[in-house]
Amino acid sequence: MNQERNEKILIVDDITKNIQLVANILKREGYKVYFATNGEMAIENSKSINFDLILLDIMMPGKDGFEVCKELKLHETTREIPIIFLTAKNDQENIKKGFAAGGVDYITKPFSKEELVARIQTHLDLKESRDLLKKKNLELQKAIQTKNLFFSIIAHDLKDPFAGIINASNLILKNREKIGFERCIHYMKLIYKSSIEAQKLLLNLLDWSRIQTGDIHFTPTSFSLNFLIDETYAFFETIFLNKNLSFQKFLDDDFNVHADLNMISIVLRNIISNAIKFSFRGSEIRAHIYCEKDFGCIKIIDSGIGIPEDILNNLFDPSIKKNREGTETESGSGIGLVLSHEFIKINHGEIIAESKVNQGTSFTIKLPLQDQPINS
């Protein structure tokens, strides 16, 4: 017997002896063999099992082979399966009908074992090549979408912060003797704010591009989520004060998770930045830190404008742009959440978004606990 193969072949024939004969040949070649004794059974089996090839008789009670072939070619899940007619009908008219119905080959009985195996393997090889080409084509389409989105973000979302920097700088340079100290400070604050927005977007884009090219280092360590949330709040403390936002932390227990600290720090900064952006002035943002089975969890909750359902359903899809202004016209591209989703996947965790319009949003991050290490 030859080496066992992964290819699954369905034999369709109403005569059991014919099935046994072909099945014995194919099993000796190492193929995984299935059978059906009528057309209806063949169609049902093909919808539930992903066959690599079908050997189909023509003369059967009920639906004949031509009808079965035509029906299989109509369904999305079965139309790509190569079908070889294996039949005693050897006249030119039936051969033409077989190819017209969608068959890839036509073998007449009695047949040579060597010819049968050779033709089957030829069409399996062709199918494998087609499947590979289809996969590569989908990957190429995704890469093109990613590239288009990347340049779209650069062209559109970087334009506003740089315009703010240029305009405020120009006003200071041209009117420095007239505007006075207080006005100058105001414009400098605008420059600083625009610079921070541009830097954050650029850093997110750079990290995202590294993920797409596989040029990113994953170094899991043990660290405290409690420590990380304190550190992240300190990073945003001035922005919290400027928007008159309060921050509350609820800690069930202090524990360590096993993940890449740099990646999770970026994730948490993106989520808290979004919470600030979409919160109303004077409202509260809360962080809940707790354990759930083998995961350490942190949930960031705001009571801001929320996320519409159509955006929420595609929140982590990079091919769909999600430009939304914050409660005080803060800009954003949505790329930070796409990046966060990718980072959490790399860390074998989970990120869950829940939201109601005008009632607020919560993001839950789940990461493996220290005693549940992940493979790097």
mmCIF file of C-alpha atoms in Angstrom:
data_model
loop_
_atom_site.group_PDB
_atom_site.id
_atom_site.type_symbol
_atom_site.label_atom_id
_atom_site.label_comp_id
_atom_site.label_asym_id
_atom_site.label_seq_id
_atom_site.Cartn_x
_atom_site.Cartn_y
_atom_site.Cartn_z
ATOM 1 C CA MET A 1 0.000 0.000 0.000
ATOM 2 C CA ASN A 2 1.238 3.492 -0.839
ATOM 3 C CA GLN A 3 1.675 6.256 1.720
ATOM 4 C CA GLU A 4 -1.612 7.526 3.143
ATOM 5 C CA ARG A 5 -2.882 10.713 1.497
ATOM 6 C CA ASN A 6 -5.153 13.479 2.766
ATOM 7 C CA GLU A 7 -7.296 13.701 -0.385
ATOM 8 C CA LYS A 8 -10.947 12.662 0.027
ATOM 9 C CA ILE A 9 -12.636 11.030 -2.982
ATOM 10 C CA LEU A 10 -16.358 10.300 -3.313
ATOM 11 C CA ILE A 11 -17.415 7.333 -5.484
ATOM 12 C CA VAL A 12 -21.025 7.575 -6.742
ATOM 13 C CA ASP A 13 -22.545 4.424 -8.266
ATOM 14 C CA ASP A 14 -25.778 2.496 -7.699
ATOM 15 C CA ILE A 15 -23.977 -0.860 -8.108
ATOM 16 C CA THR A 16 -22.143 -1.940 -4.955
ATOM 17 C CA LYS A 17 -19.630 -4.149 -6.808
ATOM 18 C CA ASN A 18 -18.513 -1.180 -8.908
ATOM 19 C CA ILE A 19 -17.959 0.891 -5.764
ATOM 20 C CA GLN A 20 -15.968 -1.921 -4.128
ATOM 21 C CA LEU A 21 -13.762 -2.358 -7.194
ATOM 22 C CA VAL A 22 -12.861 1.341 -7.449
ATOM 23 C CA ALA A 23 -12.606 1.768 -3.672
ATOM 24 C CA ASN A 24 -10.067 -1.093 -3.400
ATOM 25 C CA ILE A 25 -7.880 0.527 -6.078
ATOM 26 C CA LEU A 26 -7.998 3.946 -4.430
ATOM 27 C CA LYS A 27 -7.434 2.641 -0.918
ATOM 28 C CA ARG A 28 -4.309 0.843 -2.083
ATOM 29 C CA GLU A 29 -3.113 4.200 -3.416
ATOM 30 C CA GLY A 30 -3.693 5.722 0.010
ATOM 31 C CA TYR A 31 -6.719 7.919 -0.769
ATOM 32 C CA LYS A 32 -9.528 8.459 1.740
ATOM 33 C CA VAL A 33 -12.602 6.911 0.087
ATOM 34 C CA TYR A 34 -16.312 7.701 0.565
ATOM 35 C CA PHE A 35 -19.300 6.377 -1.392
ATOM 36 C CA ALA A 36 -22.895 7.171 -2.335
ATOM 37 C CA THR A 37 -25.359 4.860 -4.075
ATOM 38 C CA ASN A 38 -27.591 7.545 -5.625
ATOM 39 C CA GLY A 39 -27.515 11.168 -6.745
ATOM 40 C CA GLU A 40 -29.401 12.640 -3.775
ATOM 41 C CA MET A 41 -27.014 10.974 -1.323
ATOM 42 C CA ALA A 42 -24.025 12.251 -3.311
ATOM 43 C CA ILE A 43 -25.294 15.851 -3.210
ATOM 44 C CA GLU A 44 -26.020 15.760 0.533
ATOM 45 C CA ASN A 45 -22.632 14.209 1.347
ATOM 46 C CA SER A 46 -20.851 16.785 -0.812
ATOM 47 C CA LYS A 47 -22.405 19.643 1.141
ATOM 48 C CA SER A 48 -21.206 18.293 4.501
ATOM 49 C CA ILE A 49 -17.796 16.846 3.514
ATOM 50 C CA ASN A 50 -15.163 18.820 1.641
ATOM 51 C CA PHE A 51 -14.325 16.299 -1.083
ATOM 52 C CA ASP A 52 -11.258 16.786 -3.258
ATOM 53 C CA LEU A 53 -12.688 14.827 -6.201
ATOM 54 C CA ILE A 54 -15.850 12.937 -7.209
ATOM 55 C CA LEU A 55 -16.069 9.828 -9.435
ATOM 56 C CA LEU A 56 -19.604 9.893 -10.814
ATOM 57 C CA ASP A 57 -21.608 7.237 -12.662
ATOM 58 C CA ILE A 58 -24.227 8.395 -15.172
ATOM 59 C CA MET A 59 -26.910 5.669 -15.118
ATOM 60 C CA MET A 60 -28.556 5.768 -11.675
ATOM 61 C CA PRO A 61 -32.145 5.672 -10.399
ATOM 62 C CA GLY A 62 -33.611 9.090 -9.618
ATOM 63 C CA LYS A 63 -31.184 11.800 -10.643
ATOM 64 C CA ASP A 64 -28.698 10.653 -13.254
ATOM 65 C CA GLY A 65 -25.035 11.664 -13.208
ATOM 66 C CA PHE A 66 -25.535 14.658 -15.527
ATOM 67 C CA GLU A 67 -28.203 16.122 -13.217
ATOM 68 C CA VAL A 68 -26.076 15.523 -10.132
ATOM 69 C CA CYS A 69 -23.070 17.224 -11.733
ATOM 70 C CA LYS A 70 -25.119 20.265 -12.801
ATOM 71 C CA GLU A 71 -26.613 20.641 -9.315
ATOM 72 C CA LEU A 72 -23.220 20.386 -7.607
ATOM 73 C CA LYS A 73 -21.882 23.109 -9.906
ATOM 74 C CA LEU A 74 -24.688 25.447 -8.780
ATOM 75 C CA HIS A 75 -23.723 25.425 -5.083
ATOM 76 C CA GLU A 76 -20.973 27.657 -3.692
ATOM 77 C CA THR A 77 -19.531 24.920 -1.457
ATOM 78 C CA THR A 78 -19.384 22.211 -4.153
ATOM 79 C CA ARG A 79 -18.856 23.957 -7.494
ATOM 80 C CA GLU A 80 -15.043 23.774 -7.298
ATOM 81 C CA ILE A 81 -14.920 19.986 -6.733
ATOM 82 C CA PRO A 82 -13.518 18.265 -9.866
ATOM 83 C CA ILE A 83 -15.956 15.623 -11.161
ATOM 84 C CA ILE A 84 -14.808 12.704 -13.310
ATOM 85 C CA PHE A 85 -17.531 10.688 -15.024
ATOM 86 C CA LEU A 86 -16.843 6.949 -14.629
ATOM 87 C CA THR A 87 -19.390 5.122 -16.799
ATOM 88 C CA ALA A 88 -20.085 2.379 -19.329
ATOM 89 C CA LYS A 89 -21.637 4.943 -21.727
ATOM 90 C CA ASN A 90 -18.900 5.513 -24.281
ATOM 91 C CA ASP A 91 -20.676 7.242 -27.172
ATOM 92 C CA GLN A 92 -19.631 10.745 -28.246
ATOM 93 C CA GLU A 93 -22.997 12.295 -27.385
ATOM 94 C CA ASN A 94 -22.757 11.304 -23.704
ATOM 95 C CA ILE A 95 -19.103 12.318 -23.517
ATOM 96 C CA LYS A 96 -20.083 15.785 -24.799
ATOM 97 C CA LYS A 97 -22.959 15.954 -22.298
ATOM 98 C CA GLY A 98 -20.570 15.050 -19.477
ATOM 99 C CA PHE A 99 -18.205 17.925 -20.214
ATOM 100 C CA ALA A 100 -21.132 20.306 -20.830
ATOM 101 C CA ALA A 101 -22.538 19.439 -17.387
ATOM 102 C CA GLY A 102 -19.250 20.506 -15.750
ATOM 103 C CA GLY A 103 -17.173 17.323 -15.634
ATOM 104 C CA VAL A 104 -13.385 17.695 -15.863
ATOM 105 C CA ASP A 105 -12.821 14.217 -17.363
ATOM 106 C CA TYR A 106 -14.662 11.174 -18.737
ATOM 107 C CA ILE A 107 -13.484 7.586 -18.171
ATOM 108 C CA THR A 108 -15.312 4.645 -19.739
ATOM 109 C CA LYS A 109 -15.705 1.150 -18.309
ATOM 110 C CA PRO A 110 -13.934 -1.189 -18.436
ATOM 111 C CA PHE A 111 -10.982 0.970 -17.437
ATOM 112 C CA SER A 112 -7.301 0.473 -16.752
ATOM 113 C CA LYS A 113 -6.290 0.812 -13.093
ATOM 114 C CA GLU A 114 -3.169 2.751 -14.099
ATOM 115 C CA GLU A 115 -5.167 5.141 -16.283
ATOM 116 C CA LEU A 116 -7.767 5.714 -13.548
ATOM 117 C CA VAL A 117 -5.119 6.505 -10.911
ATOM 118 C CA ALA A 118 -3.142 8.734 -13.291
ATOM 119 C CA ARG A 119 -6.177 10.776 -14.301
ATOM 120 C CA ILE A 120 -7.342 11.138 -10.707
ATOM 121 C CA GLN A 121 -3.916 12.338 -9.576
ATOM 122 C CA THR A 122 -3.679 14.763 -12.507
ATOM 123 C CA HIS A 123 -6.941 16.435 -11.544
ATOM 124 C CA LEU A 124 -6.054 16.435 -7.845
ATOM 125 C CA ASP A 125 -2.773 18.186 -8.725
ATOM 126 C CA LEU A 126 -4.665 20.704 -10.843
ATOM 127 C CA LYS A 127 -7.124 21.339 -8.015
ATOM 128 C CA GLU A 128 -4.263 21.843 -5.567
ATOM 129 C CA SER A 129 -2.682 24.365 -7.939
ATOM 130 C CA ARG A 130 -6.007 26.186 -8.372
ATOM 131 C CA ASP A 131 -6.596 26.259 -4.617
ATOM 132 C CA LEU A 132 -3.100 27.610 -4.029
ATOM 133 C CA LEU A 133 -3.558 30.238 -6.731
ATOM 134 C CA LYS A 134 -6.916 31.235 -5.227
ATOM 135 C CA LYS A 135 -5.351 31.523 -1.771
ATOM 136 C CA LYS A 136 -2.476 33.627 -3.114
ATOM 137 C CA ASN A 137 -4.944 35.820 -4.981
ATOM 138 C CA LEU A 138 -6.953 36.426 -1.792
ATOM 139 C CA GLU A 139 -3.731 37.223 0.079
ATOM 140 C CA LEU A 140 -2.764 39.635 -2.691
ATOM 141 C CA GLN A 141 -6.170 41.327 -2.560
ATOM 142 C CA LYS A 142 -5.836 41.666 1.210
ATOM 143 C CA ALA A 143 -2.331 43.096 0.823
ATOM 144 C CA ILE A 144 -3.595 45.614 -1.737
ATOM 145 C CA GLN A 145 -6.450 46.612 0.593
ATOM 146 C CA THR A 146 -3.984 46.980 3.448
ATOM 147 C CA LYS A 147 -1.625 49.089 1.321
ATOM 148 C CA ASN A 148 -4.492 51.280 0.085
ATOM 149 C CA LEU A 149 -5.751 51.789 3.627
ATOM 150 C CA PHE A 150 -2.221 52.544 4.826
ATOM 151 C CA PHE A 151 -1.725 55.284 2.237
ATOM 152 C CA SER A 152 -5.264 56.560 2.726
ATOM 153 C CA ILE A 153 -4.586 57.047 6.436
ATOM 154 C CA ILE A 154 -1.296 58.782 5.692
ATOM 155 C CA ALA A 155 -2.938 61.044 3.102
ATOM 156 C CA HIS A 156 -6.080 61.869 5.099
ATOM 157 C CA ASP A 157 -5.511 61.465 8.815
ATOM 158 C CA LEU A 158 -2.002 62.915 9.002
ATOM 159 C CA LYS A 159 -3.133 65.956 7.056
ATOM 160 C CA ASP A 160 -5.077 67.535 9.944
ATOM 161 C CA PRO A 161 -2.399 67.401 12.683
ATOM 162 C CA PHE A 162 0.285 68.641 10.311
ATOM 163 C CA ALA A 163 -2.009 71.423 9.109
ATOM 164 C CA GLY A 164 -2.479 72.433 12.744
ATOM 165 C CA ILE A 165 1.275 72.473 13.330
ATOM 166 C CA ILE A 166 1.987 74.476 10.166
ATOM 167 C CA ASN A 167 -0.824 77.005 10.690
ATOM 168 C CA ALA A 168 -0.070 77.656 14.365
ATOM 169 C CA SER A 169 3.677 77.928 13.688
ATOM 170 C CA ASN A 170 3.037 80.307 10.795
ATOM 171 C CA LEU A 171 0.834 82.557 12.971
ATOM 172 C CA ILE A 172 3.546 82.780 15.611
ATOM 173 C CA LEU A 173 6.290 83.522 13.083
ATOM 174 C CA LYS A 174 4.343 86.184 11.172
ATOM 175 C CA ASN A 175 2.669 87.881 14.128
ATOM 176 C CA ARG A 176 5.066 87.256 17.020
ATOM 177 C CA GLU A 177 5.301 90.968 17.880
ATOM 178 C CA LYS A 178 1.514 91.509 17.851
ATOM 179 C CA ILE A 179 -0.100 88.410 19.345
ATOM 180 C CA GLY A 180 1.377 88.663 22.826
ATOM 181 C CA PHE A 181 2.581 86.069 25.282
ATOM 182 C CA GLU A 182 -0.806 84.517 26.186
ATOM 183 C CA ARG A 183 -1.811 84.066 22.550
ATOM 184 C CA CYS A 184 1.608 82.633 21.760
ATOM 185 C CA ILE A 185 1.152 80.047 24.532
ATOM 186 C CA HIS A 186 -2.256 79.142 23.072
ATOM 187 C CA TYR A 187 -0.730 78.463 19.645
ATOM 188 C CA MET A 188 2.125 76.482 21.192
ATOM 189 C CA LYS A 189 -0.438 74.263 22.912
ATOM 190 C CA LEU A 190 -2.105 73.680 19.543
ATOM 191 C CA ILE A 191 1.255 72.724 18.039
ATOM 192 C CA TYR A 192 1.943 70.341 20.942
ATOM 193 C CA LYS A 193 -1.499 68.699 20.664
ATOM 194 C CA SER A 194 -1.191 68.258 16.885
ATOM 195 C CA SER A 195 2.323 66.859 17.267
ATOM 196 C CA ILE A 196 1.142 64.262 19.794
ATOM 197 C CA GLU A 197 -1.709 63.204 17.462
ATOM 198 C CA ALA A 198 0.663 62.877 14.507
ATOM 199 C CA GLN A 199 3.220 60.936 16.548
ATOM 200 C CA LYS A 200 0.627 58.501 17.897
ATOM 201 C CA LEU A 201 -0.756 57.825 14.421
ATOM 202 C CA LEU A 202 2.714 57.325 12.946
ATOM 203 C CA LEU A 203 3.762 54.939 15.725
ATOM 204 C CA ASN A 204 0.572 52.898 15.270
ATOM 205 C CA LEU A 205 1.112 52.768 11.509
ATOM 206 C CA LEU A 206 4.719 51.659 11.948
ATOM 207 C CA ASP A 207 3.751 48.907 14.420
ATOM 208 C CA TRP A 208 0.920 47.758 12.151
ATOM 209 C CA SER A 209 3.224 47.625 9.109
ATOM 210 C CA ARG A 210 5.696 45.500 11.117
ATOM 211 C CA ILE A 211 2.886 43.029 11.875
ATOM 212 C CA GLN A 212 1.933 42.825 8.181
ATOM 213 C CA THR A 213 5.537 42.095 7.164
ATOM 214 C CA GLY A 214 6.199 39.727 10.076
ATOM 215 C CA ASP A 215 8.995 42.011 11.307
ATOM 216 C CA ILE A 216 7.893 42.230 14.928
ATOM 217 C CA HIS A 217 9.472 40.672 18.009
ATOM 218 C CA PHE A 218 7.301 38.836 20.520
ATOM 219 C CA THR A 219 8.905 38.678 23.974
ATOM 220 C CA PRO A 220 6.473 37.513 26.680
ATOM 221 C CA THR A 221 7.324 38.274 30.314
ATOM 222 C CA SER A 222 5.497 38.271 33.628
ATOM 223 C CA PHE A 223 4.053 41.621 34.755
ATOM 224 C CA SER A 224 1.251 43.113 36.834
ATOM 225 C CA LEU A 225 -1.845 44.527 35.128
ATOM 226 C CA ASN A 226 -2.321 46.720 38.213
ATOM 227 C CA PHE A 227 1.133 48.238 37.654
ATOM 228 C CA LEU A 228 0.486 48.683 33.933
ATOM 229 C CA ILE A 229 -2.820 50.509 34.437
ATOM 230 C CA ASP A 230 -1.169 52.900 36.929
ATOM 231 C CA GLU A 231 1.658 53.551 34.486
ATOM 232 C CA THR A 232 -0.772 54.143 31.608
ATOM 233 C CA TYR A 233 -2.903 56.535 33.654
ATOM 234 C CA ALA A 234 0.210 58.522 34.562
ATOM 235 C CA PHE A 235 0.957 58.836 30.823
ATOM 236 C CA PHE A 236 -2.516 60.361 30.209
ATOM 237 C CA GLU A 237 -2.938 62.258 33.504
ATOM 238 C CA THR A 238 -2.533 65.724 31.950
ATOM 239 C CA ILE A 239 -5.074 64.893 29.222
ATOM 240 C CA PHE A 240 -7.527 63.624 31.869
ATOM 241 C CA LEU A 241 -7.160 66.928 33.732
ATOM 242 C CA ASN A 242 -7.518 69.026 30.573
ATOM 243 C CA LYS A 243 -10.832 67.342 29.738
ATOM 244 C CA ASN A 244 -11.930 67.302 33.394
ATOM 245 C CA LEU A 245 -12.247 63.505 33.367
ATOM 246 C CA SER A 246 -12.003 61.407 36.526
ATOM 247 C CA PHE A 247 -10.414 57.951 36.654
ATOM 248 C CA GLN A 248 -11.399 55.120 38.993
ATOM 249 C CA LYS A 249 -9.594 51.788 39.381
ATOM 250 C CA PHE A 250 -11.241 48.683 40.867
ATOM 251 C CA LEU A 251 -8.845 45.873 41.762
ATOM 252 C CA ASP A 252 -10.186 42.444 42.767
ATOM 253 C CA ASP A 253 -6.699 41.029 43.286
ATOM 254 C CA ASP A 254 -3.138 41.798 42.235
ATOM 255 C CA PHE A 255 -1.715 39.173 39.883
ATOM 256 C CA ASN A 256 0.695 38.809 36.980
ATOM 257 C CA VAL A 257 -0.063 37.958 33.380
ATOM 258 C CA HIS A 258 2.279 36.346 30.850
ATOM 259 C CA ALA A 259 2.471 38.533 27.737
ATOM 260 C CA ASP A 260 4.610 40.991 25.792
ATOM 261 C CA LEU A 261 4.696 44.100 28.011
ATOM 262 C CA ASN A 262 5.442 46.531 25.182
ATOM 263 C CA MET A 263 2.570 45.249 23.018
ATOM 264 C CA ILE A 264 0.043 45.270 25.858
ATOM 265 C CA SER A 265 1.170 48.745 26.902
ATOM 266 C CA ILE A 266 0.424 49.981 23.364
ATOM 267 C CA VAL A 267 -2.972 48.221 23.439
ATOM 268 C CA LEU A 268 -3.927 49.803 26.762
ATOM 269 C CA ARG A 269 -2.805 53.256 25.624
ATOM 270 C CA ASN A 270 -4.932 52.952 22.478
ATOM 271 C CA ILE A 271 -8.003 51.870 24.429
ATOM 272 C CA ILE A 272 -7.687 54.570 27.109
ATOM 273 C CA SER A 273 -6.952 57.169 24.435
ATOM 274 C CA ASN A 274 -10.220 56.190 22.722
ATOM 275 C CA ALA A 275 -12.101 56.297 26.020
ATOM 276 C CA ILE A 276 -10.837 59.853 26.596
ATOM 277 C CA LYS A 277 -11.625 60.897 23.028
ATOM 278 C CA PHE A 278 -15.240 59.706 23.109
ATOM 279 C CA SER A 279 -16.061 60.683 26.706
ATOM 280 C CA PHE A 280 -17.981 63.818 27.596
ATOM 281 C CA ARG A 281 -16.144 66.532 29.521
ATOM 282 C CA GLY A 282 -16.515 65.990 33.263
ATOM 283 C CA SER A 283 -17.451 62.277 33.019
ATOM 284 C CA GLU A 284 -15.697 59.215 34.463
ATOM 285 C CA ILE A 285 -13.575 56.387 33.034
ATOM 286 C CA ARG A 286 -13.248 53.188 35.066
ATOM 287 C CA ALA A 287 -10.776 50.294 34.995
ATOM 288 C CA HIS A 288 -11.727 46.902 36.482
ATOM 289 C CA ILE A 289 -8.920 44.362 37.024
ATOM 290 C CA TYR A 290 -9.909 40.777 37.799
ATOM 291 C CA CYS A 291 -9.266 37.079 37.033
ATOM 292 C CA GLU A 292 -11.462 34.829 34.896
ATOM 293 C CA LYS A 293 -10.450 31.146 34.751
ATOM 294 C CA ASP A 294 -6.926 31.053 33.279
ATOM 295 C CA PHE A 295 -6.934 34.708 32.222
ATOM 296 C CA GLY A 296 -6.146 38.031 33.815
ATOM 297 C CA CYS A 297 -8.627 40.649 32.654
ATOM 298 C CA ILE A 298 -8.800 44.407 32.494
ATOM 299 C CA LYS A 299 -11.984 46.205 31.459
ATOM 300 C CA ILE A 300 -11.965 49.895 30.517
ATOM 301 C CA ILE A 301 -15.414 51.499 30.720
ATOM 302 C CA ASP A 302 -16.527 54.961 29.680
ATOM 303 C CA SER A 303 -19.935 56.632 29.609
ATOM 304 C CA GLY A 304 -19.365 58.505 26.358
ATOM 305 C CA ILE A 305 -21.044 58.652 22.960
ATOM 306 C CA GLY A 306 -20.779 54.901 22.299
ATOM 307 C CA ILE A 307 -20.246 53.094 19.005
ATOM 308 C CA PRO A 308 -22.973 52.545 16.368
ATOM 309 C CA GLU A 309 -23.715 48.877 15.680
ATOM 310 C CA ASP A 310 -22.452 48.930 12.075
ATOM 311 C CA ILE A 311 -19.060 50.234 13.217
ATOM 312 C CA LEU A 312 -18.958 47.945 16.271
ATOM 313 C CA ASN A 313 -19.455 44.855 14.090
ATOM 314 C CA ASN A 314 -16.400 45.761 11.962
ATOM 315 C CA LEU A 315 -14.309 47.446 14.632
ATOM 316 C CA PHE A 316 -11.183 45.333 14.081
ATOM 317 C CA ASP A 317 -11.436 44.993 10.294
ATOM 318 C CA PRO A 318 -8.551 46.968 8.706
ATOM 319 C CA SER A 319 -10.264 47.084 5.307
ATOM 320 C CA ILE A 320 -13.092 49.277 6.649
ATOM 321 C CA LYS A 321 -12.262 52.869 7.546
ATOM 322 C CA LYS A 322 -13.715 54.194 10.781
ATOM 323 C CA ASN A 323 -12.986 57.937 10.947
ATOM 324 C CA ARG A 324 -14.926 59.346 13.897
ATOM 325 C CA GLU A 325 -14.512 62.620 15.724
ATOM 326 C CA GLY A 326 -14.355 62.654 19.500
ATOM 327 C CA THR A 327 -16.645 64.698 21.746
ATOM 328 C CA GLU A 328 -14.370 67.726 21.285
ATOM 329 C CA THR A 329 -13.525 67.144 17.589
ATOM 330 C CA GLU A 330 -10.530 64.916 18.356
ATOM 331 C CA SER A 331 -9.505 63.081 15.192
ATOM 332 C CA GLY A 332 -8.857 59.359 14.731
ATOM 333 C CA SER A 333 -8.500 56.711 12.051
ATOM 334 C CA GLY A 334 -9.424 53.528 13.953
ATOM 335 C CA ILE A 335 -6.031 52.017 13.161
ATOM 336 C CA GLY A 336 -5.158 51.905 16.880
ATOM 337 C CA LEU A 337 -7.902 49.363 17.550
ATOM 338 C CA VAL A 338 -6.898 47.265 14.527
ATOM 339 C CA LEU A 339 -3.336 47.225 15.851
ATOM 340 C CA SER A 340 -4.565 46.359 19.369
ATOM 341 C CA HIS A 341 -6.572 43.413 18.043
ATOM 342 C CA GLU A 342 -3.493 42.074 16.214
ATOM 343 C CA PHE A 343 -1.304 42.462 19.328
ATOM 344 C CA ILE A 344 -3.819 40.648 21.537
ATOM 345 C CA LYS A 345 -3.995 37.757 19.030
ATOM 346 C CA ILE A 346 -0.194 37.473 19.058
ATOM 347 C CA ASN A 347 -0.367 37.226 22.866
ATOM 348 C CA HIS A 348 -2.964 34.410 22.736
ATOM 349 C CA GLY A 349 -5.516 36.646 24.413
ATOM 350 C CA GLU A 350 -8.872 38.147 23.566
ATOM 351 C CA ILE A 351 -10.260 41.665 23.198
ATOM 352 C CA ILE A 352 -13.999 42.258 23.461
ATOM 353 C CA ALA A 353 -15.838 45.492 22.667
ATOM 354 C CA GLU A 354 -19.342 46.256 23.947
ATOM 355 C CA SER A 355 -21.185 49.501 23.390
ATOM 356 C CA LYS A 356 -24.521 51.334 23.326
ATOM 357 C CA VAL A 357 -24.947 54.637 21.544
ATOM 358 C CA ASN A 358 -24.970 57.583 24.016
ATOM 359 C CA GLN A 359 -24.485 55.187 26.942
ATOM 360 C CA GLY A 360 -20.794 54.349 26.676
ATOM 361 C CA THR A 361 -18.342 51.661 25.650
ATOM 362 C CA SER A 362 -16.300 48.963 27.363
ATOM 363 C CA PHE A 363 -13.208 47.129 26.142
ATOM 364 C CA THR A 364 -12.170 43.918 27.898
ATOM 365 C CA ILE A 365 -8.651 42.534 27.462
ATOM 366 C CA LYS A 366 -8.001 38.924 28.483
ATOM 367 C CA LEU A 367 -4.419 37.671 28.814
ATOM 368 C CA PRO A 368 -2.942 34.332 30.022
ATOM 369 C CA LEU A 369 -2.044 34.339 33.723
ATOM 370 C CA GLN A 370 1.552 33.903 34.839
ATOM 371 C CA ASP A 371 1.042 30.188 35.573
ATOM 372 C CA GLN A 372 -0.520 29.715 32.094
ATOM 373 C CA PRO A 373 2.482 30.579 29.882
ATOM 374 C CA ILE A 374 2.069 30.918 26.137
ATOM 375 C CA ASN A 375 4.396 29.704 23.427
ATOM 376 C CA SER A 376 6.565 32.420 21.945
#
